[in-house]
Coordinates of C-alpha atoms (C1' of nucleotides) in Angstrom, one line a residue:
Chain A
X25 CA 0.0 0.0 0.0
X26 CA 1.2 3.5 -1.4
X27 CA 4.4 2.0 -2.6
X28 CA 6.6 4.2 -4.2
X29 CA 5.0 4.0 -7.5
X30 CA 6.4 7.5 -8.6
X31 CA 9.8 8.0 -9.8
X32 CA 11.9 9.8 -7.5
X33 CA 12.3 13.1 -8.2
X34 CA 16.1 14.5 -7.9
X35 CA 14.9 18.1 -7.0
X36 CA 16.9 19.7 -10.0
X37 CA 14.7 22.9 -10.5
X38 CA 11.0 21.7 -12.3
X39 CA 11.1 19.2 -9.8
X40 CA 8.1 20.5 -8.2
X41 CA 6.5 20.5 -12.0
X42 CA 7.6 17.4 -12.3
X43 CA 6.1 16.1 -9.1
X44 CA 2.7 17.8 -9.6
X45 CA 2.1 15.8 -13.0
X46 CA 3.6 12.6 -11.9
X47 CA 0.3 12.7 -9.8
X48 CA -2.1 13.5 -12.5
X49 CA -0.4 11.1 -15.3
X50 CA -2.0 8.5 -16.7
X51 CA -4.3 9.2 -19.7
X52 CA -7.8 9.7 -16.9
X53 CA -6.6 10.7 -13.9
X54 CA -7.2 14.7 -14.5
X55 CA -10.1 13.9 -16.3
X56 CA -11.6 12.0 -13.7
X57 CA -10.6 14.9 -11.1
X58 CA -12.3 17.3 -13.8
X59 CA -15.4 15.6 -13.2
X60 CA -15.3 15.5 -9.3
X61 CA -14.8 19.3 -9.2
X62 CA -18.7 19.6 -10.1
X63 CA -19.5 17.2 -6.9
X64 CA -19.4 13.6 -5.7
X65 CA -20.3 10.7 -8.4
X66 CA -20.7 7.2 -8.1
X67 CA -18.1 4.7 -10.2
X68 CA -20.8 4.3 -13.3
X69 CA -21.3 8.0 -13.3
X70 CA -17.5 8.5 -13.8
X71 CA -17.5 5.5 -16.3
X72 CA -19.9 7.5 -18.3
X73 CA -18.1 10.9 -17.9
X74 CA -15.2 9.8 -18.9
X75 CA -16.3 8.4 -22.3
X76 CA -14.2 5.4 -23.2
X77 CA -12.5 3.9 -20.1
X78 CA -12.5 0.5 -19.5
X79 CA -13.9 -1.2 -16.4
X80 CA -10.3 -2.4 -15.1
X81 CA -8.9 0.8 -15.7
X82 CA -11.0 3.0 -13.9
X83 CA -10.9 1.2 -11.0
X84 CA -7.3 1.0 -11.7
X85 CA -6.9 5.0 -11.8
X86 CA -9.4 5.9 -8.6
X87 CA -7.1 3.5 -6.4
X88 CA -4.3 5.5 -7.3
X89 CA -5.9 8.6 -6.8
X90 CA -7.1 7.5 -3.5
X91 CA -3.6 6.7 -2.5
X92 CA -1.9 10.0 -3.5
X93 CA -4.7 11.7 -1.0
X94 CA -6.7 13.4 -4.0
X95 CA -10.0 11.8 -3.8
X96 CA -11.9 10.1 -1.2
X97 CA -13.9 6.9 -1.5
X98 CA -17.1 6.1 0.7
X99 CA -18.5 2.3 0.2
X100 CA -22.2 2.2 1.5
X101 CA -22.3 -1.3 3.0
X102 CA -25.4 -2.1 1.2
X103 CA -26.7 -4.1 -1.6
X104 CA -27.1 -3.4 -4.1
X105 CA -23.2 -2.2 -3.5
X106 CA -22.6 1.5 -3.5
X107 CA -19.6 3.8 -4.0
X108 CA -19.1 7.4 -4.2
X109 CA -16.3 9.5 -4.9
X110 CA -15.4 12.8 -4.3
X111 CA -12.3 15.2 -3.9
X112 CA -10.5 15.1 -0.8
X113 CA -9.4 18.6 0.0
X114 CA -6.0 17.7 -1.4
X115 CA -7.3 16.7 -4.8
X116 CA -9.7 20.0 -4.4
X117 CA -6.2 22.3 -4.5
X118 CA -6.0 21.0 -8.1
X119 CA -8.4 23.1 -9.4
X120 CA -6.4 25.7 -10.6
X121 CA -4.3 23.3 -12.7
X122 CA -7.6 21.5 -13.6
X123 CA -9.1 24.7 -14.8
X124 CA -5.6 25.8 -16.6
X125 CA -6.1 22.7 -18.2
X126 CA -9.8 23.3 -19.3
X127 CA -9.3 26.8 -20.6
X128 CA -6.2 26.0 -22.9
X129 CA -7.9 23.3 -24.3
X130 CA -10.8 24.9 -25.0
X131 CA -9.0 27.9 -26.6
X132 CA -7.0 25.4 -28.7
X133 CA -8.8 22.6 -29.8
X134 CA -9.6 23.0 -33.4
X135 CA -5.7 23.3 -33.4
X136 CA -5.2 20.1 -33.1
X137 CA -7.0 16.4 -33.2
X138 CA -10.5 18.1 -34.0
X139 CA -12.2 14.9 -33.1
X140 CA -14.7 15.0 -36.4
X141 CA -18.6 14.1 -35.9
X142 CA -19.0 10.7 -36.4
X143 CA -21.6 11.0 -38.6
X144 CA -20.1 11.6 -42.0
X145 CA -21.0 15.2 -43.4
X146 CA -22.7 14.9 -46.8
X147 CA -19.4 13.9 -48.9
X148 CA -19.5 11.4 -51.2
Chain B
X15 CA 4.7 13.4 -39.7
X16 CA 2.2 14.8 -37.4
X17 CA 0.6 11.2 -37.7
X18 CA -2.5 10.6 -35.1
X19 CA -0.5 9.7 -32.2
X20 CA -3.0 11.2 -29.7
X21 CA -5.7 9.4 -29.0
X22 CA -9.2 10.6 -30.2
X23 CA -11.5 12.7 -27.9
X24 CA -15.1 11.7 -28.6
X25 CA -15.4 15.3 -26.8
X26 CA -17.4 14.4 -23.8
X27 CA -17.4 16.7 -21.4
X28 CA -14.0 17.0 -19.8
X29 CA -12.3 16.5 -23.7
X30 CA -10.5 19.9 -23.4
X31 CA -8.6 18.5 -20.4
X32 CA -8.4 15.6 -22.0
X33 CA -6.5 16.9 -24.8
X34 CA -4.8 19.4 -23.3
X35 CA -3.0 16.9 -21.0
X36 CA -2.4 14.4 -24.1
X37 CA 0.0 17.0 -25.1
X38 CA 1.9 17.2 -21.9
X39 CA 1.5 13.6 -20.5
X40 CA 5.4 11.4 -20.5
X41 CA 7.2 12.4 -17.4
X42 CA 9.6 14.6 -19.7
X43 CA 7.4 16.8 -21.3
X44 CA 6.3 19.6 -18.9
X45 CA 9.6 19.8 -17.6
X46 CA 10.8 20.5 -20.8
X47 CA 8.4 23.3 -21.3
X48 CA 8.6 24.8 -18.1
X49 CA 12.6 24.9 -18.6
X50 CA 12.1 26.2 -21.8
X51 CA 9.8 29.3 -20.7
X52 CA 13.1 31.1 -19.2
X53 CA 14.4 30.6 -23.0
X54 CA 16.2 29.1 -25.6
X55 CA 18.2 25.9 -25.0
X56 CA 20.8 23.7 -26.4
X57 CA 20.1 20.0 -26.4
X58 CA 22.6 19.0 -23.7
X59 CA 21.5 21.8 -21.6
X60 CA 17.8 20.5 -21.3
X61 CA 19.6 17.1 -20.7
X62 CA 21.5 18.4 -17.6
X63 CA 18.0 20.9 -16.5
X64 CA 16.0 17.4 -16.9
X65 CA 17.9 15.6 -14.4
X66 CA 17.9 12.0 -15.5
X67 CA 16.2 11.9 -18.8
X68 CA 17.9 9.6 -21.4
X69 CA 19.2 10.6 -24.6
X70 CA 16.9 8.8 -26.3
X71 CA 13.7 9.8 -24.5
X72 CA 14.5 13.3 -24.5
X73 CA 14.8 13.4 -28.3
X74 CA 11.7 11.9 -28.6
X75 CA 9.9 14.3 -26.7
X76 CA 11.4 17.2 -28.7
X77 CA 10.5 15.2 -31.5
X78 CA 6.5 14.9 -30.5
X79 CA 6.5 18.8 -28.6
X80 CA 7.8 19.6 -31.9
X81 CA 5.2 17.4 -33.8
X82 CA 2.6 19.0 -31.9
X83 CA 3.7 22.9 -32.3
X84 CA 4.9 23.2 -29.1
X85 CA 8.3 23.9 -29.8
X86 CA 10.7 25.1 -31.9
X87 CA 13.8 23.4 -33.3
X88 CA 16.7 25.5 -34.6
X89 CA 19.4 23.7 -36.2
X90 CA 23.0 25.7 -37.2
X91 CA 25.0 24.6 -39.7
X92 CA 28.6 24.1 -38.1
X93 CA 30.6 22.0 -36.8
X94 CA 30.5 21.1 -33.9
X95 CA 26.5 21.0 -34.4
X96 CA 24.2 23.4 -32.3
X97 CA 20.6 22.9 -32.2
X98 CA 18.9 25.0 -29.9
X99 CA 15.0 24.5 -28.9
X100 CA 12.7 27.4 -27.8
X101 CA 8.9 27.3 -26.9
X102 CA 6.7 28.6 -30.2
X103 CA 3.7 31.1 -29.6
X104 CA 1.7 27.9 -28.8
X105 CA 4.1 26.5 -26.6
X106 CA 4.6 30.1 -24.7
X107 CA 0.4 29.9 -24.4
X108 CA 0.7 26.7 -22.1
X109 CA 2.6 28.7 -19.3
X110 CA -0.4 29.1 -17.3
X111 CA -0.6 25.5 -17.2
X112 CA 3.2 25.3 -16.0
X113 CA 2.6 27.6 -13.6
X114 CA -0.2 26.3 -12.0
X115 CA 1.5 22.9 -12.0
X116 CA 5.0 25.0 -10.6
X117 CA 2.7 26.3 -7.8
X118 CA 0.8 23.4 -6.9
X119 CA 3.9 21.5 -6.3
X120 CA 6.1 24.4 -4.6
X121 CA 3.3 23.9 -2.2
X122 CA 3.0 20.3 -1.6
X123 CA 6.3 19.1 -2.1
X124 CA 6.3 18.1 1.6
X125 CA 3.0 16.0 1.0
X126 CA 3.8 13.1 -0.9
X127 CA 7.3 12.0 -1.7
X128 CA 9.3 14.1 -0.1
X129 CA 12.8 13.6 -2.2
X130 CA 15.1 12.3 1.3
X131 CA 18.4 13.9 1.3
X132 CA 21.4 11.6 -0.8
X133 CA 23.3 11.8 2.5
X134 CA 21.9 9.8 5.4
X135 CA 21.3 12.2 8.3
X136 CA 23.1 11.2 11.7
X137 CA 20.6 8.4 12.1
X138 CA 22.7 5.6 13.1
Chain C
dC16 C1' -23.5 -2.1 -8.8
dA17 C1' -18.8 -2.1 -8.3
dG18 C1' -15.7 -4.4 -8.6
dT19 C1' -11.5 -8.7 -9.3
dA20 C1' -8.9 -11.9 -12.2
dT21 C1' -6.6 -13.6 -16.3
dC22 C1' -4.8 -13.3 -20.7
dC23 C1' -2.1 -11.0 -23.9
dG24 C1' -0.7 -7.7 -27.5
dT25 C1' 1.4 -2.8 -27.6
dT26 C1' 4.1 0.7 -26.0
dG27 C1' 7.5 2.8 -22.9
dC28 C1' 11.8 3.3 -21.9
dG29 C1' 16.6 2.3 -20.2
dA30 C1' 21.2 0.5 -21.8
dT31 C1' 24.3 0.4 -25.2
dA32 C1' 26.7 1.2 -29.4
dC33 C1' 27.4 3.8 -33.5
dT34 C1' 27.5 8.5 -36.6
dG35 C1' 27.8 13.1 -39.3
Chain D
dC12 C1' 27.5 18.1 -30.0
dA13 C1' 23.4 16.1 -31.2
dG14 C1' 21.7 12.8 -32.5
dT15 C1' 20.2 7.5 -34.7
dA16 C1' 19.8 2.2 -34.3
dT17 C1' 18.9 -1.9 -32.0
dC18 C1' 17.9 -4.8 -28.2
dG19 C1' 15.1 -6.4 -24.5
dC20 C1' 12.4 -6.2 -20.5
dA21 C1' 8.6 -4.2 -17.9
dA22 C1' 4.6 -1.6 -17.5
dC23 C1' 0.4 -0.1 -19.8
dG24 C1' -3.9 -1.1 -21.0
dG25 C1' -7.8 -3.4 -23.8
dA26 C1' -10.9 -7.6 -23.9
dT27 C1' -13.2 -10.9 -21.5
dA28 C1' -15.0 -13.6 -17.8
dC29 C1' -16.3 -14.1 -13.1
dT30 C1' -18.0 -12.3 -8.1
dG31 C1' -20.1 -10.5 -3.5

DNA sequence: CAGTATCCGTTGCGATACTG
DNA sequence: CAGTATCGCAACGGATACTG
């Protein structure tokens, strides 16, 4: 439990850059904290939000989160089972980065990947 | 060149972040951009600024900053060669994100893992 | 509902050696 | 100096099946 999973960070200057992503790596991480800024959600509700993550994943992502302090996780013994998430006041501090985040990729997206509608536009 | 390495957003909510982040996600990148917001840098400088960052890993990530229009990549024609890297006007547009990620982690450094000292202090 | 377990291909990334 | 090439292992992460 809360192994060392992230590299050690030698402190050269950036280190503290370097540190704040190492938390927020991993391809859902900050989207899933983007989601819990708006309030507590249960583990479907984040499956949904998030689009495209798989089962094993998600789970895989909230544990880590859980174990670097940034959200918290409350089981309802109760069937059936049920499991909300929410910031802790740790993961709540992000927000600033989060909302960094947001705003240049909102100002930037049709820069790059424009993810195009899937249904195809009248060519052809 | 500039092949669809990033994955595709099917721009759910939370796809700006999404994005934004696929630009910055490898444990090199943001440290690289935030060492390149004081200014221009020669190749073996950002090796020595990065800490421990292999040759090979740290010209990819030029390569895909580059890719992406983050960077810029200046090559003279000498000898001994001197490439030197800068942010572009795109790049320079993600220092809020730096920032937020410098701050957050000036201020929690003592949270998580705390880098110990090389040298052992007196213990034993 | 909210997971866990297993399988397995893909990618990441360090080590090392070579080059214009 | 600033790379490129090749190797090889380890971690990532999707698909699928099972569970309290």
């Amino acid at each position: 439990m809360a192994k060392a999973r992230h590299s050690r960070f030698d402190c050269s200057p950036g280190c503290a850059v370097e540190a704040a992503i190492s938390l927020i790596d991993g391809k859902w991480k900050c989207v899933i904290l983007f989601h819990l800024l708006s309030g507590t959600m249960r583990f479907n509700e984040l499956r949904r939000a998030a689009g495209t993550v798989t089962q094993r994943m998600l789970t895989n992502q909230l544990r880590e989160l859980e174990e670097d302090g940034l959200i918290t996780r409350k089981v309802y013994a109760q069937v059936p089972p049920k499991v909300e998430y929410s910031l802790s006041e740790l993961g709540h501090s992000m927000a600033p980065i989060l909302k960094s985040l947001k705003d240049w990729g909102d100002a930037n997206l049709d820069r790059f990947g424009r993810p195009e509608p899937i249904e195809r536009l009248a060519a052809e």
